mmCIF file of C-alpha atoms and ligand atoms in Angstrom:
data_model
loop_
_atom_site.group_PDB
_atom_site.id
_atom_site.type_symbol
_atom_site.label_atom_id
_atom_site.label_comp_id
_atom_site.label_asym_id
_atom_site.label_seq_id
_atom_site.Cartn_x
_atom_site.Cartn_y
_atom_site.Cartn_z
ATOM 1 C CA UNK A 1 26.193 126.739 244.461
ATOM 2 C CA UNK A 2 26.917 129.009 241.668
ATOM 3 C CA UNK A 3 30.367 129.597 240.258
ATOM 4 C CA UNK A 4 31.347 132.914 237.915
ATOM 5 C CA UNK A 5 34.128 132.468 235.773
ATOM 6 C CA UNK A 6 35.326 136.393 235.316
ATOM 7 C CA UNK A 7 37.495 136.968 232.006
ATOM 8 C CA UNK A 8 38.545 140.191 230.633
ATOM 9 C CA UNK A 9 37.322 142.874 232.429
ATOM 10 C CA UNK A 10 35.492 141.418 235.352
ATOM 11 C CA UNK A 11 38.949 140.448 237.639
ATOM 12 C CA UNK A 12 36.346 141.747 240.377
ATOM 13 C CA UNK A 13 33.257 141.587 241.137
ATOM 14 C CA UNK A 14 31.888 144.962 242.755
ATOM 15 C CA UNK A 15 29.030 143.987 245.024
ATOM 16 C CA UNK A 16 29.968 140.853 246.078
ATOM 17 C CA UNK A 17 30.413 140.549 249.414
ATOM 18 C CA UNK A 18 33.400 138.719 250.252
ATOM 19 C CA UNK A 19 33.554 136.105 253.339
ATOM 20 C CA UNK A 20 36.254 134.246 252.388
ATOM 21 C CA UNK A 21 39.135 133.489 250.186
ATOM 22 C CA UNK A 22 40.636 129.924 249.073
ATOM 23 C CA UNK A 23 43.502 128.633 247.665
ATOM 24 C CA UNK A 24 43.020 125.119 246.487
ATOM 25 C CA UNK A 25 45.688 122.626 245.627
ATOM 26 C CA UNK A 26 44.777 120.308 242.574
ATOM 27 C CA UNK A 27 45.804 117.637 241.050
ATOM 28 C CA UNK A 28 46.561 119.617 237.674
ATOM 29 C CA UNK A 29 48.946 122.478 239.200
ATOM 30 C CA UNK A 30 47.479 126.106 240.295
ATOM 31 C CA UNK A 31 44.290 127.532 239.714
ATOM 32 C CA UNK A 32 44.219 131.787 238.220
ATOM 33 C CA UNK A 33 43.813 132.106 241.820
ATOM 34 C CA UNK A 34 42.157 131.623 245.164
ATOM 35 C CA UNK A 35 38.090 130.968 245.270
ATOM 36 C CA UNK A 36 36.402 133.917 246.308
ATOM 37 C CA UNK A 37 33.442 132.661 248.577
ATOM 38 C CA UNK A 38 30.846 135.504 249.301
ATOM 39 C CA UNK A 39 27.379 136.803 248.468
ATOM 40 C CA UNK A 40 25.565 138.617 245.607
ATOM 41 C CA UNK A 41 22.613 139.947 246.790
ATOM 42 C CA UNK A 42 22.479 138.043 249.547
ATOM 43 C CA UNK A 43 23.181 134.709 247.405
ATOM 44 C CA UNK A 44 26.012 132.542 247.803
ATOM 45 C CA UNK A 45 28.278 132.418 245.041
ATOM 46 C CA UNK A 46 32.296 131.793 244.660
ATOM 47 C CA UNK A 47 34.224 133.660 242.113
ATOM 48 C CA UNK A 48 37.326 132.991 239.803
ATOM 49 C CA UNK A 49 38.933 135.658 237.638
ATOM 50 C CA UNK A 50 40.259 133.321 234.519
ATOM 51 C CA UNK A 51 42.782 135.722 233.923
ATOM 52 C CA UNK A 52 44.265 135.884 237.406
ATOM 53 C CA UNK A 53 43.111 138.709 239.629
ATOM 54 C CA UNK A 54 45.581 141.235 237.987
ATOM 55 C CA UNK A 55 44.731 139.754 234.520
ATOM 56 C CA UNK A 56 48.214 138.492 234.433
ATOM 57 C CA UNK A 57 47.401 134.776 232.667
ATOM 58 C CA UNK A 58 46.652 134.913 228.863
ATOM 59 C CA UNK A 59 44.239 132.609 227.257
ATOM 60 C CA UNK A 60 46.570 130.062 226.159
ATOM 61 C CA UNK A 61 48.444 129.893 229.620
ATOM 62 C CA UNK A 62 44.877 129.889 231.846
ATOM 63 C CA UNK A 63 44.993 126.265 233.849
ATOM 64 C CA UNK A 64 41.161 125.237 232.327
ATOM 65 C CA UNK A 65 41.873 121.732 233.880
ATOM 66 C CA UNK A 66 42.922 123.283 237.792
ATOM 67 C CA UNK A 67 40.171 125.953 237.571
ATOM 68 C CA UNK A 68 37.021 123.674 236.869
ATOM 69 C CA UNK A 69 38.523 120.966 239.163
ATOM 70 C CA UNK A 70 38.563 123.649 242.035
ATOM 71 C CA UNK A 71 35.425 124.567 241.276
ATOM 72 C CA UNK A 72 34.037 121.057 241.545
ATOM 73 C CA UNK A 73 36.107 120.301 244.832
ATOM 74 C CA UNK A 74 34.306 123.290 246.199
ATOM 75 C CA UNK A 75 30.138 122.124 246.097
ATOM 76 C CA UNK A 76 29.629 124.418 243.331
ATOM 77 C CA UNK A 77 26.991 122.318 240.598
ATOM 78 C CA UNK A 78 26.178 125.177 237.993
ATOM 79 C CA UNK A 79 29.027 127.853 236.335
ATOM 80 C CA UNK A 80 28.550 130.585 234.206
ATOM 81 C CA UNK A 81 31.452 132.162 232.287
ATOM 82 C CA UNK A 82 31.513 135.017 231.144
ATOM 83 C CA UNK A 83 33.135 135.742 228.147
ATOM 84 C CA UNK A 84 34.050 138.855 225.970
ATOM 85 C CA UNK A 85 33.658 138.039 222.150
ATOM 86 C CA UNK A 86 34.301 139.783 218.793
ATOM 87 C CA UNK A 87 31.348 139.514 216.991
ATOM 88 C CA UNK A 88 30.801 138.486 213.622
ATOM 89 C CA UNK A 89 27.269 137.745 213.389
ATOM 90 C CA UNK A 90 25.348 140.986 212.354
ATOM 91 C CA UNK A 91 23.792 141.370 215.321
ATOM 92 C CA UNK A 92 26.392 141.028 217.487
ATOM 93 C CA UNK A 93 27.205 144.471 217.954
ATOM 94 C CA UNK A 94 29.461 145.607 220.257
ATOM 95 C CA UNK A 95 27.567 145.997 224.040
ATOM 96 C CA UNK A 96 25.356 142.881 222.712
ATOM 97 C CA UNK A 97 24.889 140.057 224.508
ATOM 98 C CA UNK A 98 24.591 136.322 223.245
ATOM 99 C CA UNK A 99 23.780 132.960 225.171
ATOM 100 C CA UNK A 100 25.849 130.627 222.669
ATOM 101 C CA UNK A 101 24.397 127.423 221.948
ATOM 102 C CA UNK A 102 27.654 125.908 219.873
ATOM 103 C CA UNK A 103 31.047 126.158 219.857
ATOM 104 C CA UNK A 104 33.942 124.884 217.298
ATOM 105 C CA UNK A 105 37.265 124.686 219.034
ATOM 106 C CA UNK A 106 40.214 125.986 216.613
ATOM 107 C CA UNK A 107 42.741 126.497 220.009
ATOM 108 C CA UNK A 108 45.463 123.458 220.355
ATOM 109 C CA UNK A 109 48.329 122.597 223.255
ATOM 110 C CA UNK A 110 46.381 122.999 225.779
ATOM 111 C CA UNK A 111 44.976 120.328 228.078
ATOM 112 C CA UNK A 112 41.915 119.311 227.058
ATOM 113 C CA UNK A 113 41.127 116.016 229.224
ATOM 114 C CA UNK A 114 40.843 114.717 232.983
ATOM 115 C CA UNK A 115 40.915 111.525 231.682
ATOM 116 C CA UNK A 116 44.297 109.688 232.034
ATOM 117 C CA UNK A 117 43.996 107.108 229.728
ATOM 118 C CA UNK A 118 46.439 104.927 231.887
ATOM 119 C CA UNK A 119 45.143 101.272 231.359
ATOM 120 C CA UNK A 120 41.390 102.597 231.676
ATOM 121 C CA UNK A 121 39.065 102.005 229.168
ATOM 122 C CA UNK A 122 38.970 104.865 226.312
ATOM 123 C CA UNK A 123 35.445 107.190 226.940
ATOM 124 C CA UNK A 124 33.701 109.181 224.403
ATOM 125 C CA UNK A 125 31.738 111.478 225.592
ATOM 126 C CA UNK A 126 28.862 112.979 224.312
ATOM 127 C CA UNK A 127 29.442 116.690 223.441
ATOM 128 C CA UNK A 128 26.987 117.540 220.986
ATOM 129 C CA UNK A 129 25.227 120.261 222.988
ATOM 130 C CA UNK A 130 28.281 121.719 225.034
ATOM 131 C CA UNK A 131 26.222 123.608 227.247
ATOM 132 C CA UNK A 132 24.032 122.969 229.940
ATOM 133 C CA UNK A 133 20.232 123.513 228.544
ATOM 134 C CA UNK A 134 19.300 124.305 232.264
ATOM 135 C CA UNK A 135 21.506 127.154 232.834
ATOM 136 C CA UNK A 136 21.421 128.941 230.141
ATOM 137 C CA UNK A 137 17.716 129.333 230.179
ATOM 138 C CA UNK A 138 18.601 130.640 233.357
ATOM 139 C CA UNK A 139 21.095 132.989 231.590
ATOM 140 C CA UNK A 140 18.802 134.220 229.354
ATOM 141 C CA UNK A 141 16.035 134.622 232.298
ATOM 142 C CA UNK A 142 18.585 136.878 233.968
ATOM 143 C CA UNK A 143 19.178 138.970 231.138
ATOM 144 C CA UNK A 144 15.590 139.458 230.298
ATOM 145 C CA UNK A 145 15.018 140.297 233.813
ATOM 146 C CA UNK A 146 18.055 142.975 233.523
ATOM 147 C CA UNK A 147 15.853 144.466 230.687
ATOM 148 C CA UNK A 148 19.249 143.408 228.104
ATOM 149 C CA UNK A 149 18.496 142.543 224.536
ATOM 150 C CA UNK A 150 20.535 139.089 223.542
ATOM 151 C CA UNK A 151 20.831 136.758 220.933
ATOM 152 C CA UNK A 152 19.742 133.578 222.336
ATOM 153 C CA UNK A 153 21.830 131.146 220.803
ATOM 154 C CA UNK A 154 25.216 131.552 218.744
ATOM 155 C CA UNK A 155 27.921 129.353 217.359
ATOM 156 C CA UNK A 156 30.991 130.573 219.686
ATOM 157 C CA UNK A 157 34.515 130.303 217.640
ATOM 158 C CA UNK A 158 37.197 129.520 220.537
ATOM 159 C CA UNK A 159 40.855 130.319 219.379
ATOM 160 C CA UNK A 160 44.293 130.031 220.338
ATOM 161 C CA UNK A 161 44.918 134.118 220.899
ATOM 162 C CA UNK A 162 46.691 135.842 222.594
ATOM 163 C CA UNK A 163 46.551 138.056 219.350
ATOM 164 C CA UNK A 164 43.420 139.075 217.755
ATOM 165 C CA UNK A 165 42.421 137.677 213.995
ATOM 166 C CA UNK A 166 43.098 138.687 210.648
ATOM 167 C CA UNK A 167 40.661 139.476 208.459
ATOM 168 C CA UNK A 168 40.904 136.465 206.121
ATOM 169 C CA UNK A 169 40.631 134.130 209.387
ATOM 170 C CA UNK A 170 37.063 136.206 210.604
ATOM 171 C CA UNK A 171 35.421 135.442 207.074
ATOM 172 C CA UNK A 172 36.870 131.959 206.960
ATOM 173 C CA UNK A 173 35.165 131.676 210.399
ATOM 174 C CA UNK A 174 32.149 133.174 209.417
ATOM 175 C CA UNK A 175 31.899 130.241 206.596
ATOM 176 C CA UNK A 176 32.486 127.525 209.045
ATOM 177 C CA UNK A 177 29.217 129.191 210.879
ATOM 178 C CA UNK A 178 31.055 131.383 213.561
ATOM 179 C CA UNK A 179 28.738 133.958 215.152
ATOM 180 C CA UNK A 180 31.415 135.512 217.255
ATOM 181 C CA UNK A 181 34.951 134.669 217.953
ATOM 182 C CA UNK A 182 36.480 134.995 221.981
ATOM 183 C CA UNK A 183 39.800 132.549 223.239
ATOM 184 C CA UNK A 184 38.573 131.121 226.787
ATOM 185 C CA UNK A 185 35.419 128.972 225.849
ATOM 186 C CA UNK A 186 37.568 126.115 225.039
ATOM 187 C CA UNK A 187 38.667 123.731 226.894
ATOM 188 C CA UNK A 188 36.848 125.161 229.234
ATOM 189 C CA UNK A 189 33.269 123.704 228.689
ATOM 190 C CA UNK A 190 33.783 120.849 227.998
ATOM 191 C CA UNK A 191 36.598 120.118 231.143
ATOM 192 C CA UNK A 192 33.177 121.204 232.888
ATOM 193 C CA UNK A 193 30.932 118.154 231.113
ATOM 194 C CA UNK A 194 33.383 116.081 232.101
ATOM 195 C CA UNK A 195 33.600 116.405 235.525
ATOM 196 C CA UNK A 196 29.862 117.131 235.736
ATOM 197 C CA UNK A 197 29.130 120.604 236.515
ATOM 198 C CA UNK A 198 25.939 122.446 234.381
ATOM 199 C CA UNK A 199 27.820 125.408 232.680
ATOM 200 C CA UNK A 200 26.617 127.991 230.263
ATOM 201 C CA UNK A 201 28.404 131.105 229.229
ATOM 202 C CA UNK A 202 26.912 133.989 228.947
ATOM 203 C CA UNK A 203 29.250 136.093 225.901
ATOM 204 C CA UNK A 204 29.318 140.024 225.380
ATOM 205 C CA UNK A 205 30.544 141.050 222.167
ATOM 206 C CA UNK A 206 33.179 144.136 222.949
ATOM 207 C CA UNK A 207 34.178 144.490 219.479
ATOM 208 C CA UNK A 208 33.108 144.061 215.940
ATOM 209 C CA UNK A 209 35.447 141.195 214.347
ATOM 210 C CA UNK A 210 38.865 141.834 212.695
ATOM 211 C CA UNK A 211 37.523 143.500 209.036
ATOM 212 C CA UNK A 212 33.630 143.927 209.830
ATOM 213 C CA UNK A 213 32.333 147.227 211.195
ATOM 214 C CA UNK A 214 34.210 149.434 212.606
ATOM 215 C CA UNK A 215 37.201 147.052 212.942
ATOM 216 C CA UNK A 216 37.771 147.173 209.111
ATOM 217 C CA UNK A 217 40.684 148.552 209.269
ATOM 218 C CA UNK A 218 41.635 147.252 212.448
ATOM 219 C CA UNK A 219 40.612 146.808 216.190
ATOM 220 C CA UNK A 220 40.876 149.754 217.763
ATOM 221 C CA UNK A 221 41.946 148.987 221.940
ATOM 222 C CA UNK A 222 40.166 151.970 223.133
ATOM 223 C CA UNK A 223 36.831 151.217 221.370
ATOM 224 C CA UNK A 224 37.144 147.595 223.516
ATOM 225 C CA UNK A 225 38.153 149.510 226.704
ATOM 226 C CA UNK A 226 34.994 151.717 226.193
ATOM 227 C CA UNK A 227 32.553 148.662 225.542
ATOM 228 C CA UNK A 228 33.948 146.991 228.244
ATOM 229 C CA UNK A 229 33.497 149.469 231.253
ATOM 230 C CA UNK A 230 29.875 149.786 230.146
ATOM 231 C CA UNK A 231 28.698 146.640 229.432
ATOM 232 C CA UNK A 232 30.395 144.967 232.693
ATOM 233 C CA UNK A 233 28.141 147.704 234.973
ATOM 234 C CA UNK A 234 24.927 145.491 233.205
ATOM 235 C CA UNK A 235 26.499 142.370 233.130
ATOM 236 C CA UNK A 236 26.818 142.771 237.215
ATOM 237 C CA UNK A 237 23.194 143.037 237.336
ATOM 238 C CA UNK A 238 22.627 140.288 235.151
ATOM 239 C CA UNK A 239 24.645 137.756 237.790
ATOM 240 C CA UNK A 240 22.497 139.018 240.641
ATOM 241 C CA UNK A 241 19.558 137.886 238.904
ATOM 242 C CA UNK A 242 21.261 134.670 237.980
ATOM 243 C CA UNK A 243 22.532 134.706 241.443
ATOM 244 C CA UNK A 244 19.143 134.707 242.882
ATOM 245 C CA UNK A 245 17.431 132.259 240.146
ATOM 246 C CA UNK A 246 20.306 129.448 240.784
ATOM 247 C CA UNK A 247 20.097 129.949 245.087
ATOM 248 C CA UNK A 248 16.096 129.449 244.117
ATOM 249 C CA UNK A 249 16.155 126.441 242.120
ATOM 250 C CA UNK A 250 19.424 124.145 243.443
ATOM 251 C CA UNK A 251 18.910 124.071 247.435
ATOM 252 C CA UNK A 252 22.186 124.761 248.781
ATOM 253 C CA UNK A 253 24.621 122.591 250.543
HETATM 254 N N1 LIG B 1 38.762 138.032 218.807
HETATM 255 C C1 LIG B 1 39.038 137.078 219.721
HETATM 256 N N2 LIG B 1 38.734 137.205 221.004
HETATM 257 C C2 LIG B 1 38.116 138.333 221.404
HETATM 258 C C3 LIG B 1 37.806 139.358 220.496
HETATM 259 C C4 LIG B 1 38.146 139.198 219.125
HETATM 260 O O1 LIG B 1 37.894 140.073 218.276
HETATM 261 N N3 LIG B 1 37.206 140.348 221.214
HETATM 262 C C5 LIG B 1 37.139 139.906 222.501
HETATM 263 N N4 LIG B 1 37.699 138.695 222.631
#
C-alpha cells in the first residue's frame, strides 16, 4: 500500500475518503498523529501529516523514527513525501516541481538510526542512491500524467530549520551542489531504507532561496502562502495518479 507523508500545507488531504483512523504505539514514542486509512480515487492509501494535523510539530521536533516505523507496522511498502523546498537551482521556480535524486544532510540532534548498536554487530548501509529508483519513476509518471512540468532529478539540501537561511548559507549550498533547500527530507529517507520501505519524495519549490529571485531581500510569507494554496490543488492530482499507478503495480495485501 501507498503511504503520503503531508508536510507544510497538505495537513489534509481533500478527496480522500476516509475509512478509518489509527493511532499506533511504537517503540520510538508518538507518531505526528494517527494513520489515516482511506481511498484516493478509489485506491487505498494511508496518510500522515509530518507536521501534526494542526501543523503543530516543527521540523526539528517531527518523530522521523515513530512515523516511518508506523508506517511499516501498517503493510504500507512504497511512501512518497511530499516536501515544500526553496529553490536554488534556476529552474526551480516557485510552483515547480522536482523528483530529487540526492540529498546532503546538514540537520543534527535528531535520531537518525533504528539500529541499537547494543552488542550487535555495527551495519553500514548502503545509501548512495537515497531514493527508491522504482517510485520515483512512478513520481515522475504521475506528474507527467497531471500535465506538470518537473525537474527530474535534484540534489535536495535537508537542514536543521525551523528558521529559513541566510543568504551566505544558500550560495554556500549552492557550491556544495544544492538544487533546493527544504528541512524534513532528512532523517527521513533514509529511516525508510532502513527499515525497507521504497520511498521517493516528490519536492515543490514554494519559494525562491534566501537572496535569489524575488527573495533577495528576503522571503516574503505571503508569496509562500500564495504558492502553496496553488500548487497543493495540482499536487492532489498528482497523488491520484500515483495512487492509481502504485494500487496497479504492488497487489495489495
Ligand atoms: N528553506 C528551507 N526550507 C524551506 C524553504 C526554504 O527557503 N522553503 C520551503 N521550505
Amino acid at each position: 500500500m501507498l503511504a503520503i507523508i503531508g508536510g507544510t500545507g497538505l495537513t489534509k488531504l481533500p478527496g480522500l475518503s476516509i475509512q478509518r483512523r489509527q493511532v499506533i504505539r511504537t517503540p520510538y514514542g508518538e507518531p505526528s498523529g494517527p494513520l489515516t486509512f482511506g481511498e484516493l480515487d478509489g485506491h487505498p492509501v494511508v496518510f500522515l501529516a509530518r507536521h501534526g494535523y494542526g501543523h503543530t510539530i516543527p521540523p526539528h521536533l517531527v518523530n522521523y523514527r515513530a512515523n516511518i516505523w508506523a508506517l511499516s507496522s501498517e503493510k504500507v511498502s512504497h511512501v512518497v513525501s511530499v516536501a515544500t523546498v526553496g529553490g536554488i537551482h534556476a529552474g526551480l521556480t516557485p510552483g515547480r516541481f522536482c523528483v530529487p535524486d540526492q540529498i546532503i544532510d546538514y540537520t543534527h540532534g535528531r535520531e537518525t538510526t533504528f539500529a541499537e548498536y547494543n552488542g550487535k554487530q555495527v551495519v553500514h548501509l548502503d545509501f548512495t542512491w537515497p531514493y527508491c529508483e522504482d517510485m520515483r519513476q512512478r513520481c515522475m509518471q504521475a506528474l507527467a500524467q497531471a500535465g506538470e512540468d518537473y525537474l527530474a532529478a535534484g540534489v535536495y539540501a535537508a537542514v536543521q530549520g525551523p528558521r529559513l537561511e541566510t543568504k551566505a548559507e544558500i550560495e554556500r549550498l549552492a557550491r556544495d551542489g544544492a538544487d533546493m533547500v527544504g528541512m524534513t527530507g532528512m532523517p527521513e529517507a533514509y529511516l525508510a531504507r532502513e527499515i525497507g520501505l521504497c520511498y521517493a519524495a516528490i519536492s515543490v519549490s514554494v519559494n525562491w532561496a534566501a537572496g535569489r529571485g524575488d527573495s533577495a531581500d528576503g522571503i516574503s510569507p505571503e508569496v509562500i502562502e500564495d504558492t502553496l494554496a496553488q500548487v497543493m490543488e495540482r499536487m492532489r492530482n498528482v497523488l491520484k495518479n500515483l495512487a492509481c499507478m502504485t494500487y496497479k503495480a504492488v497487489p495489495q495485501n
